[in-house]
mmCIF file of C-alpha atoms and ligand atoms in Angstrom:
data_model
loop_
_atom_site.group_PDB
_atom_site.id
_atom_site.type_symbol
_atom_site.label_atom_id
_atom_site.label_comp_id
_atom_site.label_asym_id
_atom_site.label_seq_id
_atom_site.Cartn_x
_atom_site.Cartn_y
_atom_site.Cartn_z
ATOM 1 C CA UNK D 26 -237.054 -27.823 14.485
ATOM 2 C CA UNK D 27 -240.111 -29.250 14.695
ATOM 3 C CA UNK D 28 -239.944 -32.070 16.734
ATOM 4 C CA UNK D 29 -242.696 -34.676 17.055
ATOM 5 C CA UNK D 30 -243.978 -33.407 20.099
ATOM 6 C CA UNK D 31 -244.205 -29.841 18.785
ATOM 7 C CA UNK D 32 -246.242 -31.369 15.949
ATOM 8 C CA UNK D 33 -248.613 -33.434 18.791
ATOM 9 C CA UNK D 34 -248.688 -30.359 20.761
ATOM 10 C CA UNK D 35 -249.689 -27.555 18.478
ATOM 11 C CA UNK D 36 -252.311 -29.805 16.586
ATOM 12 C CA UNK D 37 -253.918 -29.873 20.231
ATOM 13 C CA UNK D 38 -253.470 -26.154 21.054
ATOM 14 C CA UNK D 39 -255.224 -25.443 17.686
ATOM 15 C CA UNK D 40 -258.205 -27.087 19.633
ATOM 16 C CA UNK D 41 -258.008 -24.334 22.476
ATOM 17 C CA UNK D 42 -257.764 -20.975 20.570
ATOM 18 C CA UNK D 43 -257.387 -17.745 23.149
ATOM 19 C CA UNK D 44 -255.875 -19.532 26.032
ATOM 20 C CA UNK D 45 -252.969 -17.625 26.414
ATOM 21 C CA UNK D 46 -251.202 -19.333 29.567
ATOM 22 C CA UNK D 47 -251.105 -22.940 30.433
ATOM 23 C CA UNK D 48 -253.825 -23.803 32.647
ATOM 24 C CA UNK D 49 -255.174 -26.515 35.199
ATOM 25 C CA UNK D 50 -257.468 -27.015 32.485
ATOM 26 C CA UNK D 51 -255.312 -27.793 29.337
ATOM 27 C CA UNK D 52 -252.187 -28.512 30.927
ATOM 28 C CA UNK D 53 -254.020 -32.338 31.440
ATOM 29 C CA UNK D 54 -254.466 -32.870 27.487
ATOM 30 C CA UNK D 55 -251.113 -31.637 26.808
ATOM 31 C CA UNK D 56 -249.292 -33.830 29.456
ATOM 32 C CA UNK D 57 -251.239 -36.821 28.035
ATOM 33 C CA UNK D 58 -249.027 -36.037 24.932
ATOM 34 C CA UNK D 59 -245.916 -35.669 26.311
ATOM 35 C CA UNK D 60 -246.313 -38.633 28.290
ATOM 36 C CA UNK D 61 -247.134 -40.752 25.023
ATOM 37 C CA UNK D 62 -243.797 -38.975 23.492
ATOM 38 C CA UNK D 63 -241.968 -40.148 26.443
ATOM 39 C CA UNK D 64 -243.203 -43.776 25.934
ATOM 40 C CA UNK D 65 -242.757 -43.950 22.316
ATOM 41 C CA UNK D 66 -239.228 -42.800 23.616
ATOM 42 C CA UNK D 67 -239.019 -45.716 25.424
ATOM 43 C CA UNK D 68 -238.394 -44.303 29.191
ATOM 44 C CA UNK D 69 -239.773 -46.571 31.510
ATOM 45 C CA UNK D 70 -243.324 -45.817 32.789
ATOM 46 C CA UNK D 71 -242.416 -45.121 36.457
ATOM 47 C CA UNK D 72 -240.092 -42.507 35.382
ATOM 48 C CA UNK D 73 -242.540 -40.823 33.161
ATOM 49 C CA UNK D 74 -245.157 -40.412 36.215
ATOM 50 C CA UNK D 75 -242.377 -38.737 38.129
ATOM 51 C CA UNK D 76 -241.625 -36.935 35.125
ATOM 52 C CA UNK D 77 -244.644 -35.443 34.013
ATOM 53 C CA UNK D 78 -245.458 -34.615 38.073
ATOM 54 C CA UNK D 79 -242.298 -32.400 37.912
ATOM 55 C CA UNK D 80 -243.022 -30.743 34.680
ATOM 56 C CA UNK D 81 -246.648 -30.174 35.640
ATOM 57 C CA UNK D 82 -245.846 -28.293 38.446
ATOM 58 C CA UNK D 83 -243.411 -26.445 36.595
ATOM 59 C CA UNK D 84 -245.922 -25.310 33.618
ATOM 60 C CA UNK D 85 -248.892 -24.442 35.619
ATOM 61 C CA UNK D 86 -249.872 -20.814 35.620
ATOM 62 C CA UNK D 87 -246.649 -19.787 33.228
ATOM 63 C CA UNK D 88 -247.166 -16.571 31.342
ATOM 64 C CA UNK D 89 -246.661 -17.710 27.445
ATOM 65 C CA UNK D 90 -243.852 -15.445 26.375
ATOM 66 C CA UNK D 91 -243.873 -13.348 23.126
ATOM 67 C CA UNK D 92 -245.422 -14.937 20.268
ATOM 68 C CA UNK D 93 -245.435 -18.603 21.843
ATOM 69 C CA UNK D 94 -248.108 -20.728 22.014
ATOM 70 C CA UNK D 95 -249.170 -22.896 25.387
ATOM 71 C CA UNK D 96 -247.843 -25.782 23.205
ATOM 72 C CA UNK D 97 -244.382 -24.298 22.340
ATOM 73 C CA UNK D 98 -244.353 -22.924 25.816
ATOM 74 C CA UNK D 99 -244.561 -26.443 27.221
ATOM 75 C CA UNK D 100 -241.971 -28.281 24.687
ATOM 76 C CA UNK D 101 -239.736 -25.622 26.283
ATOM 77 C CA UNK D 102 -240.495 -26.500 29.643
ATOM 78 C CA UNK D 103 -240.240 -30.482 29.223
ATOM 79 C CA UNK D 104 -237.040 -29.563 27.094
ATOM 80 C CA UNK D 105 -235.126 -27.640 29.995
ATOM 81 C CA UNK D 106 -236.703 -30.151 32.452
ATOM 82 C CA UNK D 107 -235.481 -33.523 30.361
ATOM 83 C CA UNK D 108 -231.870 -31.919 29.707
ATOM 84 C CA UNK D 109 -231.625 -31.007 33.451
ATOM 85 C CA UNK D 110 -232.565 -34.211 34.429
ATOM 86 C CA UNK D 111 -230.137 -35.783 32.250
ATOM 87 C CA UNK D 112 -227.300 -33.512 32.601
ATOM 88 C CA UNK D 113 -226.052 -32.866 36.145
ATOM 89 C CA UNK D 114 -222.994 -33.947 36.965
ATOM 90 C CA UNK D 115 -219.356 -34.092 35.720
ATOM 91 C CA UNK D 116 -219.249 -35.227 32.320
ATOM 92 C CA UNK D 117 -215.685 -36.378 32.318
ATOM 93 C CA UNK D 118 -213.579 -39.333 34.077
ATOM 94 C CA UNK D 119 -212.480 -38.443 37.610
ATOM 95 C CA UNK D 120 -208.807 -39.271 37.727
ATOM 96 C CA UNK D 121 -208.568 -37.315 41.302
ATOM 97 C CA UNK D 122 -206.649 -40.990 42.986
ATOM 98 C CA UNK D 123 -203.131 -41.665 43.541
ATOM 99 C CA UNK D 124 -202.109 -43.160 40.639
ATOM 100 C CA UNK D 125 -202.940 -45.907 39.473
ATOM 101 C CA UNK D 126 -206.815 -44.528 38.909
ATOM 102 C CA UNK D 127 -208.420 -47.468 38.681
ATOM 103 C CA UNK D 128 -212.093 -47.427 36.999
ATOM 104 C CA UNK D 129 -214.342 -50.572 36.610
ATOM 105 C CA UNK D 130 -216.522 -51.308 34.136
ATOM 106 C CA UNK D 131 -219.947 -52.791 35.121
ATOM 107 C CA UNK D 132 -222.570 -53.626 32.923
ATOM 108 C CA UNK D 133 -224.844 -57.030 31.280
ATOM 109 C CA UNK D 134 -223.113 -58.924 28.290
ATOM 110 C CA UNK D 135 -223.153 -57.153 25.171
ATOM 111 C CA UNK D 136 -223.623 -54.051 26.591
ATOM 112 C CA UNK D 137 -220.531 -52.719 25.127
ATOM 113 C CA UNK D 138 -218.469 -52.752 28.310
ATOM 114 C CA UNK D 139 -214.758 -54.447 26.541
ATOM 115 C CA UNK D 140 -215.413 -51.875 22.984
ATOM 116 C CA UNK D 141 -216.051 -48.540 25.783
ATOM 117 C CA UNK D 142 -212.779 -49.995 28.180
ATOM 118 C CA UNK D 143 -210.840 -49.652 24.739
ATOM 119 C CA UNK D 144 -212.428 -46.435 23.386
ATOM 120 C CA UNK D 145 -212.069 -44.750 27.328
ATOM 121 C CA UNK D 146 -208.353 -46.108 26.936
ATOM 122 C CA UNK D 147 -208.081 -44.133 23.743
ATOM 123 C CA UNK D 148 -209.708 -41.221 25.533
ATOM 124 C CA UNK D 149 -207.689 -40.784 27.723
ATOM 125 C CA UNK D 150 -204.730 -41.379 26.254
ATOM 126 C CA UNK D 151 -205.073 -38.523 23.648
ATOM 127 C CA UNK D 152 -207.345 -36.146 25.844
ATOM 128 C CA UNK D 153 -205.867 -36.473 29.326
ATOM 129 C CA UNK D 154 -202.151 -37.504 28.187
ATOM 130 C CA UNK D 155 -202.323 -40.437 30.242
ATOM 131 C CA UNK D 156 -200.493 -43.884 30.525
ATOM 132 C CA UNK D 157 -203.051 -46.693 30.166
ATOM 133 C CA UNK D 158 -203.579 -50.324 31.578
ATOM 134 C CA UNK D 159 -206.081 -52.610 30.823
ATOM 135 C CA UNK D 160 -207.153 -55.961 31.785
ATOM 136 C CA UNK D 161 -210.038 -58.356 31.742
ATOM 137 C CA UNK D 162 -211.510 -60.514 34.938
ATOM 138 C CA UNK D 163 -213.788 -61.985 32.573
ATOM 139 C CA UNK D 164 -212.724 -65.736 33.250
ATOM 140 C CA UNK D 165 -215.887 -67.224 31.736
ATOM 141 C CA UNK D 166 -215.211 -66.430 28.156
ATOM 142 C CA UNK D 167 -211.899 -66.738 26.946
ATOM 143 C CA UNK D 168 -212.463 -64.854 23.540
ATOM 144 C CA UNK D 169 -213.779 -61.779 25.776
ATOM 145 C CA UNK D 170 -210.021 -61.679 26.884
ATOM 146 C CA UNK D 171 -208.863 -61.670 23.707
ATOM 147 C CA UNK D 172 -211.201 -59.399 22.486
ATOM 148 C CA UNK D 173 -209.910 -57.171 25.219
ATOM 149 C CA UNK D 174 -206.318 -57.552 24.048
ATOM 150 C CA UNK D 175 -207.178 -56.491 20.185
ATOM 151 C CA UNK D 176 -209.132 -53.570 20.898
ATOM 152 C CA UNK D 177 -206.309 -52.471 23.531
ATOM 153 C CA UNK D 178 -203.598 -52.388 20.710
ATOM 154 C CA UNK D 179 -205.987 -50.213 18.580
ATOM 155 C CA UNK D 180 -206.414 -47.815 21.519
ATOM 156 C CA UNK D 181 -202.728 -47.103 21.603
ATOM 157 C CA UNK D 182 -203.025 -48.658 25.364
ATOM 158 C CA UNK D 183 -201.110 -51.730 27.336
ATOM 159 C CA UNK D 184 -203.089 -54.814 28.396
ATOM 160 C CA UNK D 185 -202.325 -56.919 31.262
ATOM 161 C CA UNK D 186 -202.705 -60.875 30.161
ATOM 162 C CA UNK D 187 -205.117 -62.685 32.597
ATOM 163 C CA UNK D 188 -206.434 -66.823 31.986
ATOM 164 C CA UNK D 189 -209.785 -68.349 32.633
ATOM 165 C CA UNK D 190 -207.964 -70.592 35.422
ATOM 166 C CA UNK D 191 -207.495 -67.288 37.619
ATOM 167 C CA UNK D 192 -209.735 -65.545 39.904
ATOM 168 C CA UNK D 193 -211.220 -62.515 38.845
ATOM 169 C CA UNK D 194 -210.095 -60.975 42.087
ATOM 170 C CA UNK D 195 -206.211 -62.268 41.597
ATOM 171 C CA UNK D 196 -206.100 -60.875 38.220
ATOM 172 C CA UNK D 197 -207.165 -57.494 39.229
ATOM 173 C CA UNK D 198 -204.842 -57.473 41.954
ATOM 174 C CA UNK D 199 -201.836 -58.495 39.705
ATOM 175 C CA UNK D 200 -203.147 -55.994 37.269
ATOM 176 C CA UNK D 201 -202.871 -53.252 39.869
ATOM 177 C CA UNK D 202 -199.514 -54.144 41.155
ATOM 178 C CA UNK D 203 -198.110 -54.041 37.752
ATOM 179 C CA UNK D 204 -199.862 -50.489 37.208
ATOM 180 C CA UNK D 205 -198.109 -49.430 40.315
ATOM 181 C CA UNK D 206 -194.546 -50.882 39.586
ATOM 182 C CA UNK D 207 -194.541 -49.403 35.653
ATOM 183 C CA UNK D 208 -196.243 -46.314 36.657
ATOM 184 C CA UNK D 209 -199.460 -46.054 34.691
ATOM 185 C CA UNK D 210 -201.748 -43.261 35.460
ATOM 186 C CA UNK D 211 -204.709 -45.491 34.672
ATOM 187 C CA UNK D 212 -205.766 -49.021 35.117
ATOM 188 C CA UNK D 213 -209.446 -50.039 33.272
ATOM 189 C CA UNK D 214 -210.664 -53.140 34.414
ATOM 190 C CA UNK D 215 -213.121 -54.890 32.335
ATOM 191 C CA UNK D 216 -215.256 -57.117 34.205
ATOM 192 C CA UNK D 217 -217.684 -60.375 32.884
ATOM 193 C CA UNK D 218 -221.515 -59.683 32.373
ATOM 194 C CA UNK D 219 -224.151 -62.434 32.106
ATOM 195 C CA UNK D 220 -227.266 -62.053 30.012
ATOM 196 C CA UNK D 221 -229.585 -61.299 32.672
ATOM 197 C CA UNK D 222 -228.742 -60.022 36.245
ATOM 198 C CA UNK D 223 -227.706 -62.881 38.454
ATOM 199 C CA UNK D 224 -226.837 -62.787 42.397
ATOM 200 C CA UNK D 225 -223.155 -64.534 41.418
ATOM 201 C CA UNK D 226 -222.602 -62.241 39.200
ATOM 202 C CA UNK D 227 -223.150 -59.264 41.599
ATOM 203 C CA UNK D 228 -220.890 -60.936 44.067
ATOM 204 C CA UNK D 229 -218.216 -61.128 42.135
ATOM 205 C CA UNK D 230 -218.185 -57.355 41.103
ATOM 206 C CA UNK D 231 -219.050 -56.029 44.587
ATOM 207 C CA UNK D 232 -215.514 -58.458 45.549
ATOM 208 C CA UNK D 233 -213.662 -56.787 42.665
ATOM 209 C CA UNK D 234 -215.043 -53.263 43.894
ATOM 210 C CA UNK D 235 -213.937 -53.728 47.586
ATOM 211 C CA UNK D 236 -210.456 -54.985 46.137
ATOM 212 C CA UNK D 237 -209.860 -52.644 43.758
ATOM 213 C CA UNK D 238 -211.470 -49.299 45.568
ATOM 214 C CA UNK D 239 -212.053 -47.622 41.986
ATOM 215 C CA UNK D 240 -212.375 -43.692 41.685
ATOM 216 C CA UNK D 241 -214.793 -44.321 38.660
ATOM 217 C CA UNK D 242 -217.459 -47.489 38.823
ATOM 218 C CA UNK D 243 -218.855 -46.988 35.275
ATOM 219 C CA UNK D 244 -222.213 -48.832 34.253
ATOM 220 C CA UNK D 245 -222.049 -49.347 30.469
ATOM 221 C CA UNK D 246 -225.654 -50.045 29.322
ATOM 222 C CA UNK D 247 -227.404 -50.241 25.875
ATOM 223 C CA UNK D 248 -229.488 -47.512 25.073
ATOM 224 C CA UNK D 249 -231.591 -49.935 22.480
ATOM 225 C CA UNK D 250 -232.128 -52.307 25.601
ATOM 226 C CA UNK D 251 -235.216 -49.413 26.415
ATOM 227 C CA UNK D 252 -237.756 -50.507 29.294
ATOM 228 C CA UNK D 253 -235.673 -52.938 30.405
ATOM 229 C CA UNK D 254 -232.502 -50.615 31.516
ATOM 230 C CA UNK D 255 -234.445 -49.600 34.133
ATOM 231 C CA UNK D 256 -234.357 -52.929 36.163
ATOM 232 C CA UNK D 257 -230.789 -53.441 34.996
ATOM 233 C CA UNK D 258 -229.772 -49.834 36.509
ATOM 234 C CA UNK D 259 -231.880 -50.793 39.354
ATOM 235 C CA UNK D 260 -229.649 -54.308 40.268
ATOM 236 C CA UNK D 261 -226.141 -52.857 39.628
ATOM 237 C CA UNK D 262 -227.178 -49.507 41.789
ATOM 238 C CA UNK D 263 -228.089 -51.575 44.584
ATOM 239 C CA UNK D 264 -224.699 -53.797 44.439
ATOM 240 C CA UNK D 265 -222.166 -51.080 43.697
ATOM 241 C CA UNK D 266 -221.583 -47.240 44.199
ATOM 242 C CA UNK D 267 -221.710 -46.386 40.716
ATOM 243 C CA UNK D 268 -220.004 -43.185 39.787
ATOM 244 C CA UNK D 269 -221.190 -42.750 36.062
ATOM 245 C CA UNK D 270 -222.776 -44.057 33.052
ATOM 246 C CA UNK D 271 -221.710 -44.675 29.574
ATOM 247 C CA UNK D 272 -224.884 -45.231 27.463
ATOM 248 C CA UNK D 273 -223.706 -46.845 24.000
ATOM 249 C CA UNK D 274 -225.185 -47.932 20.812
ATOM 250 C CA UNK D 275 -226.994 -44.211 20.353
ATOM 251 C CA UNK D 276 -225.997 -44.477 16.859
ATOM 252 C CA UNK D 277 -228.958 -47.007 16.584
ATOM 253 C CA UNK D 278 -232.332 -45.874 15.978
ATOM 254 C CA UNK D 279 -233.475 -46.035 19.352
ATOM 255 C CA UNK D 280 -234.591 -42.591 20.586
ATOM 256 C CA UNK D 281 -232.568 -43.031 23.715
ATOM 257 C CA UNK D 282 -235.062 -42.507 26.598
ATOM 258 C CA UNK D 283 -233.152 -45.374 28.533
ATOM 259 C CA UNK D 284 -231.397 -42.394 29.123
ATOM 260 C CA UNK D 285 -233.584 -40.394 31.638
ATOM 261 C CA UNK D 286 -234.612 -44.036 33.280
ATOM 262 C CA UNK D 287 -231.330 -45.032 34.138
ATOM 263 C CA UNK D 288 -230.233 -41.385 35.180
ATOM 264 C CA UNK D 289 -233.211 -41.202 37.143
ATOM 265 C CA UNK D 290 -232.972 -44.465 38.811
ATOM 266 C CA UNK D 291 -229.132 -44.363 39.601
ATOM 267 C CA UNK D 292 -228.117 -40.897 40.224
ATOM 268 C CA UNK D 293 -225.254 -40.921 38.568
ATOM 269 C CA UNK D 294 -223.967 -38.711 36.000
ATOM 270 C CA UNK D 295 -224.516 -39.765 32.461
ATOM 271 C CA UNK D 296 -220.674 -39.265 31.221
ATOM 272 C CA UNK D 297 -220.250 -40.476 27.927
ATOM 273 C CA UNK D 298 -222.341 -41.722 24.767
ATOM 274 C CA UNK D 299 -221.145 -44.592 22.553
ATOM 275 C CA UNK D 300 -221.628 -43.728 18.851
ATOM 276 C CA UNK D 301 -220.511 -46.492 16.571
ATOM 277 C CA UNK D 302 -218.385 -49.490 17.049
ATOM 278 C CA UNK D 303 -215.218 -47.923 15.736
ATOM 279 C CA UNK D 304 -212.700 -47.259 18.545
ATOM 280 C CA UNK D 305 -213.316 -43.563 18.351
ATOM 281 C CA UNK D 306 -217.151 -43.776 18.780
ATOM 282 C CA UNK D 307 -217.186 -42.383 22.090
ATOM 283 C CA UNK D 308 -218.493 -38.729 22.747
ATOM 284 C CA UNK D 309 -218.950 -36.598 26.169
ATOM 285 C CA UNK D 310 -222.643 -37.077 26.612
ATOM 286 C CA UNK D 311 -224.791 -33.900 25.487
ATOM 287 C CA UNK D 312 -227.658 -33.881 27.620
ATOM 288 C CA UNK D 313 -229.283 -30.467 25.822
ATOM 289 C CA UNK D 314 -228.831 -32.466 22.314
ATOM 290 C CA UNK D 315 -230.086 -35.852 23.648
ATOM 291 C CA UNK D 316 -233.773 -34.285 25.149
ATOM 292 C CA UNK D 317 -234.006 -33.246 21.739
ATOM 293 C CA UNK D 318 -233.508 -36.621 20.419
ATOM 294 C CA UNK D 319 -235.693 -38.126 23.166
ATOM 295 C CA UNK D 320 -238.767 -35.626 22.135
ATOM 296 C CA UNK D 321 -238.432 -36.963 18.724
HETATM 297 P P1 GDP T 460 -219.527 -56.569 26.043
HETATM 298 O O1 GDP T 460 -220.117 -58.390 26.567
HETATM 299 O O2 GDP T 460 -220.440 -55.562 27.613
HETATM 300 O O3 GDP T 460 -218.259 -56.219 26.459
HETATM 301 O O4 GDP T 460 -219.992 -55.893 25.075
HETATM 302 P P2 GDP T 460 -219.061 -55.698 23.853
HETATM 303 O O5 GDP T 460 -218.035 -54.439 23.785
HETATM 304 O O6 GDP T 460 -218.376 -56.929 23.205
HETATM 305 O O7 GDP T 460 -220.341 -55.063 22.902
HETATM 306 C C1 GDP T 460 -221.251 -55.973 22.072
HETATM 307 C C2 GDP T 460 -221.453 -55.575 20.736
HETATM 308 O O8 GDP T 460 -222.066 -54.095 20.440
HETATM 309 C C3 GDP T 460 -220.304 -55.504 19.519
HETATM 310 O O9 GDP T 460 -220.445 -55.726 18.679
HETATM 311 C C4 GDP T 460 -219.809 -54.040 19.601
HETATM 312 O O10 GDP T 460 -218.840 -53.786 18.573
HETATM 313 C C5 GDP T 460 -221.080 -53.575 19.830
HETATM 314 N N1 GDP T 460 -221.061 -52.038 20.398
HETATM 315 C C6 GDP T 460 -220.553 -51.623 21.418
HETATM 316 N N2 GDP T 460 -220.389 -50.224 21.810
HETATM 317 C C7 GDP T 460 -221.414 -49.668 20.445
HETATM 318 C C8 GDP T 460 -221.882 -48.437 20.258
HETATM 319 O O11 GDP T 460 -221.354 -47.226 21.009
HETATM 320 N N3 GDP T 460 -222.013 -48.635 18.929
HETATM 321 C C9 GDP T 460 -222.599 -49.712 17.855
HETATM 322 N N4 GDP T 460 -222.928 -49.720 16.621
HETATM 323 N N5 GDP T 460 -222.391 -50.915 18.120
HETATM 324 C C10 GDP T 460 -221.412 -50.702 19.855
#
């Protein structure tokens, strides 16, 4: 399958006939094309720089195998490095905890937290045969609590009521107590987001984390956020020990370069991808396939 990067490189390679190896002299030009392809895919600039440095190290002096020309060889190296950078780690939810296993959902408003909470509930019920409870600790938007109630019902999970006059920590602890007494395997805790990072939000979610001791703290991030995803990811990583990432809205037309940025900045594995607004629009993240998409 021809990719945008392959096309770019093969055009370039036509101008450097007869060079059977990736060399110091031709690699610079080729890496410039790789850099452009990654920036077009919205990978953040500092992340692109690091990535290019790693690829250069791997590419220099490599023999060109069989009929491959240096351009194709470099695409192979880039693809492999992208897939391994984005793909390390466990790709399913860790439930190795005394039940109920608590999963804390973190992210900006609009990232897809509530939707993903319900999608995960459905995944855990159907694939892992778990009894799942959800609760919303978003006391700022009554509509968010109602939204979680609706989508939880669609997922076939149970929902624990909460109200805007309660404290997020009290809600979470009441839900945990309920989950324990009624033998739930998993408690999914949806949290308040803001339109942008702010200190009060971070303090609140840190308190929730301390009270709940979740086995998973998932950072939900919108793939369409592009370059901004890096700053958001950094702020959440500083506030919380993230255990995984869910990249949402991959059904949109972004090339999904945010995956590489967020993975690099947080060090946490990308566990799932959101691929539609619907309750079954959640897939286990496939790094190899995603590498192909980022390269175009
Ligand atoms: P929250 O504020 O983080 O809880 O975000 P929501 O769960 O309310 O989602 C915000 C919007 O994004 C809603 O309109 C969702 O339907 C939509 N959304 C969430 N995930 C996806 C996805 O994977 N694909 C698409 N197309 N839309 C999504």
